[in-house]
């Protein structure tokens, strides 16, 4: 699998040798490079438990949207970022629909420090993947017989900064040092 990831990165050629760092004297590329290699639906589930009766329900639905971002390392230069979205629409009479989506992307990263890689994996890559996941959700809801559900845009960078601030505040409360040591 690691060799396959390296082959993908070599085919992608993430601006090798360009940038302020350029190639090292020994010819090794030291320039930072990042790119989305591919994206895909990893899992999609649509439940429509009360159809066709639910198409007649008149009360406004309570729509609940849950969102989670995960990342896993496949090799030194290849990572998978996964957006998990769960949406349920409930009425007084019951659940109209539930959509669960795991949408993922392969991210190639070369010559990035952890301080640079982490924000890309948990803020920038989700920002890039989200419009495509949003379309899958809208199509799934429409295909279930309801008007397409267009998720509101999400400020992934803002959420990332909030998560960091909350983590740092939690560490400070525990008496642990905050920031880089």
PDB file of C-alpha atoms in Angstrom:
ATOM      1  CA  UNK A   1       0.000   0.000   0.000  1.00  0.00           C
ATOM      2  CA  UNK A   2       2.846   2.400   0.795  1.00  0.00           C
ATOM      3  CA  UNK A   3       4.363   1.813  -2.652  1.00  0.00           C
ATOM      4  CA  UNK A   4       0.985   2.478  -4.255  1.00  0.00           C
ATOM      5  CA  UNK A   5       0.717   5.781  -2.349  1.00  0.00           C
ATOM      6  CA  UNK A   6       4.204   6.827  -3.485  1.00  0.00           C
ATOM      7  CA  UNK A   7       3.302   5.952  -7.096  1.00  0.00           C
ATOM      8  CA  UNK A   8       0.203   8.123  -6.825  1.00  0.00           C
ATOM      9  CA  UNK A   9       2.233  11.011  -5.431  1.00  0.00           C
ATOM     10  CA  UNK A  10       4.856  10.710  -8.156  1.00  0.00           C
ATOM     11  CA  UNK A  11       2.139  10.746 -10.831  1.00  0.00           C
ATOM     12  CA  UNK A  12       0.582  13.790  -9.195  1.00  0.00           C
ATOM     13  CA  UNK A  13       3.945  15.654  -9.219  1.00  0.00           C
ATOM     14  CA  UNK A  14       3.048  18.202  -6.560  1.00  0.00           C
ATOM     15  CA  UNK A  15       5.150  21.060  -7.970  1.00  0.00           C
ATOM     16  CA  UNK A  16       8.352  19.132  -7.345  1.00  0.00           C
ATOM     17  CA  UNK A  17      11.406  21.287  -7.095  1.00  0.00           C
ATOM     18  CA  UNK A  18       9.617  24.620  -7.111  1.00  0.00           C
ATOM     19  CA  UNK A  19       9.176  27.068  -4.280  1.00  0.00           C
ATOM     20  CA  UNK A  20      11.502  28.946  -1.990  1.00  0.00           C
ATOM     21  CA  UNK A  21      13.144  25.828  -0.584  1.00  0.00           C
ATOM     22  CA  UNK A  22      13.669  24.230  -3.987  1.00  0.00           C
ATOM     23  CA  UNK A  23      15.731  21.105  -4.356  1.00  0.00           C
ATOM     24  CA  UNK A  24      18.401  20.419  -1.759  1.00  0.00           C
ATOM     25  CA  UNK A  25      22.053  20.411  -2.904  1.00  0.00           C
ATOM     26  CA  UNK A  26      21.862  16.632  -3.212  1.00  0.00           C
ATOM     27  CA  UNK A  27      18.917  17.007  -5.645  1.00  0.00           C
ATOM     28  CA  UNK A  28      16.281  15.888  -3.139  1.00  0.00           C
ATOM     29  CA  UNK A  29      13.033  17.849  -3.326  1.00  0.00           C
ATOM     30  CA  UNK A  30      12.440  19.699  -0.048  1.00  0.00           C
ATOM     31  CA  UNK A  31       9.603  21.973  -1.169  1.00  0.00           C
ATOM     32  CA  UNK A  32       6.347  21.545   0.739  1.00  0.00           C
ATOM     33  CA  UNK A  33       3.569  20.162  -1.444  1.00  0.00           C
ATOM     34  CA  UNK A  34      -0.053  19.220  -0.781  1.00  0.00           C
ATOM     35  CA  UNK A  35      -2.837  18.018  -3.052  1.00  0.00           C
ATOM     36  CA  UNK A  36      -6.132  16.161  -3.139  1.00  0.00           C
ATOM     37  CA  UNK A  37      -5.435  13.004  -5.107  1.00  0.00           C
ATOM     38  CA  UNK A  38      -8.959  11.589  -5.244  1.00  0.00           C
ATOM     39  CA  UNK A  39     -12.272  11.697  -3.429  1.00  0.00           C
ATOM     40  CA  UNK A  40     -15.033   9.155  -3.054  1.00  0.00           C
ATOM     41  CA  UNK A  41     -18.171   8.034  -1.254  1.00  0.00           C
ATOM     42  CA  UNK A  42     -16.979   5.543   1.318  1.00  0.00           C
ATOM     43  CA  UNK A  43     -20.399   4.725   2.773  1.00  0.00           C
ATOM     44  CA  UNK A  44     -23.901   6.005   2.069  1.00  0.00           C
ATOM     45  CA  UNK A  45     -27.085   4.948   3.812  1.00  0.00           C
ATOM     46  CA  UNK A  46     -30.559   6.354   3.156  1.00  0.00           C
ATOM     47  CA  UNK A  47     -33.494   5.272   5.284  1.00  0.00           C
ATOM     48  CA  UNK A  48     -37.033   6.249   4.390  1.00  0.00           C
ATOM     49  CA  UNK A  49     -38.964   4.256   7.023  1.00  0.00           C
ATOM     50  CA  UNK A  50     -42.424   5.807   6.727  1.00  0.00           C
ATOM     51  CA  UNK A  51     -42.708   6.312   2.972  1.00  0.00           C
ATOM     52  CA  UNK A  52     -45.135   6.913   1.326  1.00  0.00           C
ATOM     53  CA  UNK A  53     -47.144   8.150   4.319  1.00  0.00           C
ATOM     54  CA  UNK A  54     -44.378  10.598   5.306  1.00  0.00           C
ATOM     55  CA  UNK A  55     -44.824  12.469   1.999  1.00  0.00           C
ATOM     56  CA  UNK A  56     -48.192  13.681   3.296  1.00  0.00           C
ATOM     57  CA  UNK A  57     -47.016  14.978   6.679  1.00  0.00           C
ATOM     58  CA  UNK A  58     -47.710  18.701   6.988  1.00  0.00           C
ATOM     59  CA  UNK A  59     -45.934  19.700  10.224  1.00  0.00           C
ATOM     60  CA  UNK A  60     -42.474  21.218   9.789  1.00  0.00           C
ATOM     61  CA  UNK A  61     -39.692  18.690  10.334  1.00  0.00           C
ATOM     62  CA  UNK A  62     -37.005  18.878  12.985  1.00  0.00           C
ATOM     63  CA  UNK A  63     -33.819  18.383  11.004  1.00  0.00           C
ATOM     64  CA  UNK A  64     -30.743  17.297  12.962  1.00  0.00           C
ATOM     65  CA  UNK A  65     -27.314  17.446  11.309  1.00  0.00           C
ATOM     66  CA  UNK A  66     -24.305  15.801  12.945  1.00  0.00           C
ATOM     67  CA  UNK A  67     -20.844  16.257  11.487  1.00  0.00           C
ATOM     68  CA  UNK A  68     -17.472  14.658  12.221  1.00  0.00           C
ATOM     69  CA  UNK A  69     -14.025  14.863  10.609  1.00  0.00           C
ATOM     70  CA  UNK A  70     -11.476  12.084  10.803  1.00  0.00           C
ATOM     71  CA  UNK A  71      -8.056  11.473   9.333  1.00  0.00           C
ATOM     72  CA  UNK A  72      -5.821   8.461   9.069  1.00  0.00           C
ATOM     73  CA  UNK A  73      -2.309   8.039   7.784  1.00  0.00           C
ATOM     74  CA  UNK A  74      -1.856   5.546   4.956  1.00  0.00           C
ATOM     75  CA  UNK A  75       1.859   6.238   4.430  1.00  0.00           C
ATOM     76  CA  UNK A  76       4.319   9.027   5.216  1.00  0.00           C
ATOM     77  CA  UNK A  77       2.967  11.088   2.327  1.00  0.00           C
ATOM     78  CA  UNK A  78      -0.586   9.801   1.940  1.00  0.00           C
ATOM     79  CA  UNK A  79      -3.549  10.461   4.243  1.00  0.00           C
ATOM     80  CA  UNK A  80      -7.269   9.815   4.107  1.00  0.00           C
ATOM     81  CA  UNK A  81      -9.602  12.563   5.348  1.00  0.00           C
ATOM     82  CA  UNK A  82     -13.161  11.466   6.044  1.00  0.00           C
ATOM     83  CA  UNK A  83     -16.258  13.610   6.531  1.00  0.00           C
ATOM     84  CA  UNK A  84     -19.057  11.804   8.355  1.00  0.00           C
ATOM     85  CA  UNK A  85     -22.458  13.444   8.044  1.00  0.00           C
ATOM     86  CA  UNK A  86     -25.638  12.147   9.664  1.00  0.00           C
ATOM     87  CA  UNK A  87     -28.940  13.884   8.977  1.00  0.00           C
ATOM     88  CA  UNK A  88     -32.322  12.970  10.383  1.00  0.00           C
ATOM     89  CA  UNK A  89     -35.661  14.577   9.625  1.00  0.00           C
ATOM     90  CA  UNK A  90     -38.345  13.954  12.251  1.00  0.00           C
ATOM     91  CA  UNK A  91     -41.995  14.935  12.402  1.00  0.00           C
ATOM     92  CA  UNK A  92     -44.578  14.450  15.125  1.00  0.00           C
ATOM     93  CA  UNK A  93     -45.709  11.281  13.343  1.00  0.00           C
ATOM     94  CA  UNK A  94     -42.190   9.818  13.124  1.00  0.00           C
ATOM     95  CA  UNK A  95     -38.943   9.871  11.204  1.00  0.00           C
ATOM     96  CA  UNK A  96     -39.220  10.963   7.577  1.00  0.00           C
ATOM     97  CA  UNK A  97     -35.648  10.098   6.562  1.00  0.00           C
ATOM     98  CA  UNK A  98     -32.128   9.447   7.830  1.00  0.00           C
ATOM     99  CA  UNK A  99     -29.066   9.953   5.640  1.00  0.00           C
ATOM    100  CA  UNK A 100     -25.621   8.805   6.771  1.00  0.00           C
ATOM    101  CA  UNK A 101     -22.659   9.654   4.550  1.00  0.00           C
ATOM    102  CA  UNK A 102     -18.968   8.934   4.900  1.00  0.00           C
ATOM    103  CA  UNK A 103     -17.222  10.975   2.186  1.00  0.00           C
ATOM    104  CA  UNK A 104     -13.453  10.727   1.949  1.00  0.00           C
ATOM    105  CA  UNK A 105     -10.498  12.099   0.071  1.00  0.00           C
ATOM    106  CA  UNK A 106      -6.915  10.975  -0.389  1.00  0.00           C
ATOM    107  CA  UNK A 107      -4.498  13.765   0.450  1.00  0.00           C
ATOM    108  CA  UNK A 108      -0.891  13.722  -0.714  1.00  0.00           C
ATOM    109  CA  UNK A 109       1.490  15.699   1.507  1.00  0.00           C
ATOM    110  CA  UNK A 110       5.225  16.063   1.174  1.00  0.00           C
ATOM    111  CA  UNK A 111       7.742  18.002   3.292  1.00  0.00           C
ATOM    112  CA  UNK A 112       5.224  19.486   5.750  1.00  0.00           C
ATOM    113  CA  UNK A 113       5.762  19.780   9.474  1.00  0.00           C
ATOM    114  CA  UNK A 114       3.069  18.473  11.820  1.00  0.00           C
ATOM    115  CA  UNK A 115       2.164  22.106  12.556  1.00  0.00           C
ATOM    116  CA  UNK A 116       1.356  22.548   8.851  1.00  0.00           C
ATOM    117  CA  UNK A 117      -0.119  19.101   8.145  1.00  0.00           C
ATOM    118  CA  UNK A 118      -2.653  18.993  10.985  1.00  0.00           C
ATOM    119  CA  UNK A 119      -4.520  22.202   9.963  1.00  0.00           C
ATOM    120  CA  UNK A 120      -4.607  21.029   6.362  1.00  0.00           C
ATOM    121  CA  UNK A 121      -6.026  17.623   7.291  1.00  0.00           C
ATOM    122  CA  UNK A 122      -8.656  18.959   9.697  1.00  0.00           C
ATOM    123  CA  UNK A 123      -9.578  22.352   8.210  1.00  0.00           C
ATOM    124  CA  UNK A 124      -8.503  22.867   4.596  1.00  0.00           C
ATOM    125  CA  UNK A 125      -9.091  19.356   3.197  1.00  0.00           C
ATOM    126  CA  UNK A 126     -12.627  19.204   4.693  1.00  0.00           C
ATOM    127  CA  UNK A 127     -13.317  22.637   3.183  1.00  0.00           C
ATOM    128  CA  UNK A 128     -12.317  21.299  -0.231  1.00  0.00           C
ATOM    129  CA  UNK A 129     -14.301  18.041   0.133  1.00  0.00           C
ATOM    130  CA  UNK A 130     -17.477  19.528   1.645  1.00  0.00           C
ATOM    131  CA  UNK A 131     -19.172  20.851  -1.541  1.00  0.00           C
ATOM    132  CA  UNK A 132     -18.993  17.379  -3.071  1.00  0.00           C
ATOM    133  CA  UNK A 133     -20.360  15.706   0.083  1.00  0.00           C
ATOM    134  CA  UNK A 134     -23.081  18.362   0.192  1.00  0.00           C
ATOM    135  CA  UNK A 135     -24.178  17.420  -3.329  1.00  0.00           C
ATOM    136  CA  UNK A 136     -24.296  13.704  -2.422  1.00  0.00           C
ATOM    137  CA  UNK A 137     -26.552  14.518   0.565  1.00  0.00           C
ATOM    138  CA  UNK A 138     -28.842  16.729  -1.549  1.00  0.00           C
ATOM    139  CA  UNK A 139     -29.157  14.020  -4.202  1.00  0.00           C
ATOM    140  CA  UNK A 140     -29.794  11.291  -1.598  1.00  0.00           C
ATOM    141  CA  UNK A 141     -32.597  13.284   0.048  1.00  0.00           C
ATOM    142  CA  UNK A 142     -34.101  14.117  -3.341  1.00  0.00           C
ATOM    143  CA  UNK A 143     -33.888  10.471  -4.423  1.00  0.00           C
ATOM    144  CA  UNK A 144     -35.729   9.529  -1.212  1.00  0.00           C
ATOM    145  CA  UNK A 145     -38.657  11.628  -2.461  1.00  0.00           C
ATOM    146  CA  UNK A 146     -38.143  14.879  -0.543  1.00  0.00           C
ATOM    147  CA  UNK A 147     -36.970  18.303  -1.655  1.00  0.00           C
ATOM    148  CA  UNK A 148     -33.153  18.365  -1.857  1.00  0.00           C
ATOM    149  CA  UNK A 149     -31.542  19.309   1.450  1.00  0.00           C
ATOM    150  CA  UNK A 150     -28.805  21.876   0.877  1.00  0.00           C
ATOM    151  CA  UNK A 151     -26.477  21.958   3.867  1.00  0.00           C
ATOM    152  CA  UNK A 152     -25.320  25.416   4.887  1.00  0.00           C
ATOM    153  CA  UNK A 153     -21.660  26.246   4.205  1.00  0.00           C
ATOM    154  CA  UNK A 154     -19.351  25.427   7.100  1.00  0.00           C
ATOM    155  CA  UNK A 155     -16.395  27.526   8.257  1.00  0.00           C
ATOM    156  CA  UNK A 156     -13.949  24.658   8.772  1.00  0.00           C
ATOM    157  CA  UNK A 157     -11.032  26.978   9.567  1.00  0.00           C
ATOM    158  CA  UNK A 158     -13.102  28.740  12.245  1.00  0.00           C
ATOM    159  CA  UNK A 159     -14.196  25.420  13.739  1.00  0.00           C
ATOM    160  CA  UNK A 160     -10.608  24.201  13.729  1.00  0.00           C
ATOM    161  CA  UNK A 161      -9.453  27.310  15.593  1.00  0.00           C
ATOM    162  CA  UNK A 162     -12.289  26.864  18.130  1.00  0.00           C
ATOM    163  CA  UNK A 163     -11.266  23.244  18.681  1.00  0.00           C
ATOM    164  CA  UNK A 164      -7.651  24.285  19.274  1.00  0.00           C
ATOM    165  CA  UNK A 165      -8.710  27.015  21.695  1.00  0.00           C
ATOM    166  CA  UNK A 166     -10.984  24.598  23.580  1.00  0.00           C
ATOM    167  CA  UNK A 167      -8.206  22.001  23.748  1.00  0.00           C
ATOM    168  CA  UNK A 168      -5.700  24.572  24.994  1.00  0.00           C
ATOM    169  CA  UNK A 169      -8.204  25.838  27.594  1.00  0.00           C
ATOM    170  CA  UNK A 170      -8.773  22.263  28.773  1.00  0.00           C
ATOM    171  CA  UNK A 171      -5.045  21.668  29.068  1.00  0.00           C
ATOM    172  CA  UNK A 172      -4.598  24.931  30.982  1.00  0.00           C
ATOM    173  CA  UNK A 173      -7.341  23.896  33.433  1.00  0.00           C
ATOM    174  CA  UNK A 174      -5.568  20.595  34.034  1.00  0.00           C
ATOM    175  CA  UNK A 175      -2.307  22.440  34.745  1.00  0.00           C
ATOM    176  CA  UNK A 176      -0.563  21.102  31.671  1.00  0.00           C
ATOM    177  CA  UNK A 177       1.676  23.433  29.650  1.00  0.00           C
ATOM    178  CA  UNK A 178      -0.041  25.129  26.731  1.00  0.00           C
ATOM    179  CA  UNK A 179       1.577  25.647  23.330  1.00  0.00           C
ATOM    180  CA  UNK A 180       4.687  24.154  21.796  1.00  0.00           C
ATOM    181  CA  UNK A 181       7.358  22.967  24.174  1.00  0.00           C
TER     182      UNK A 181
END
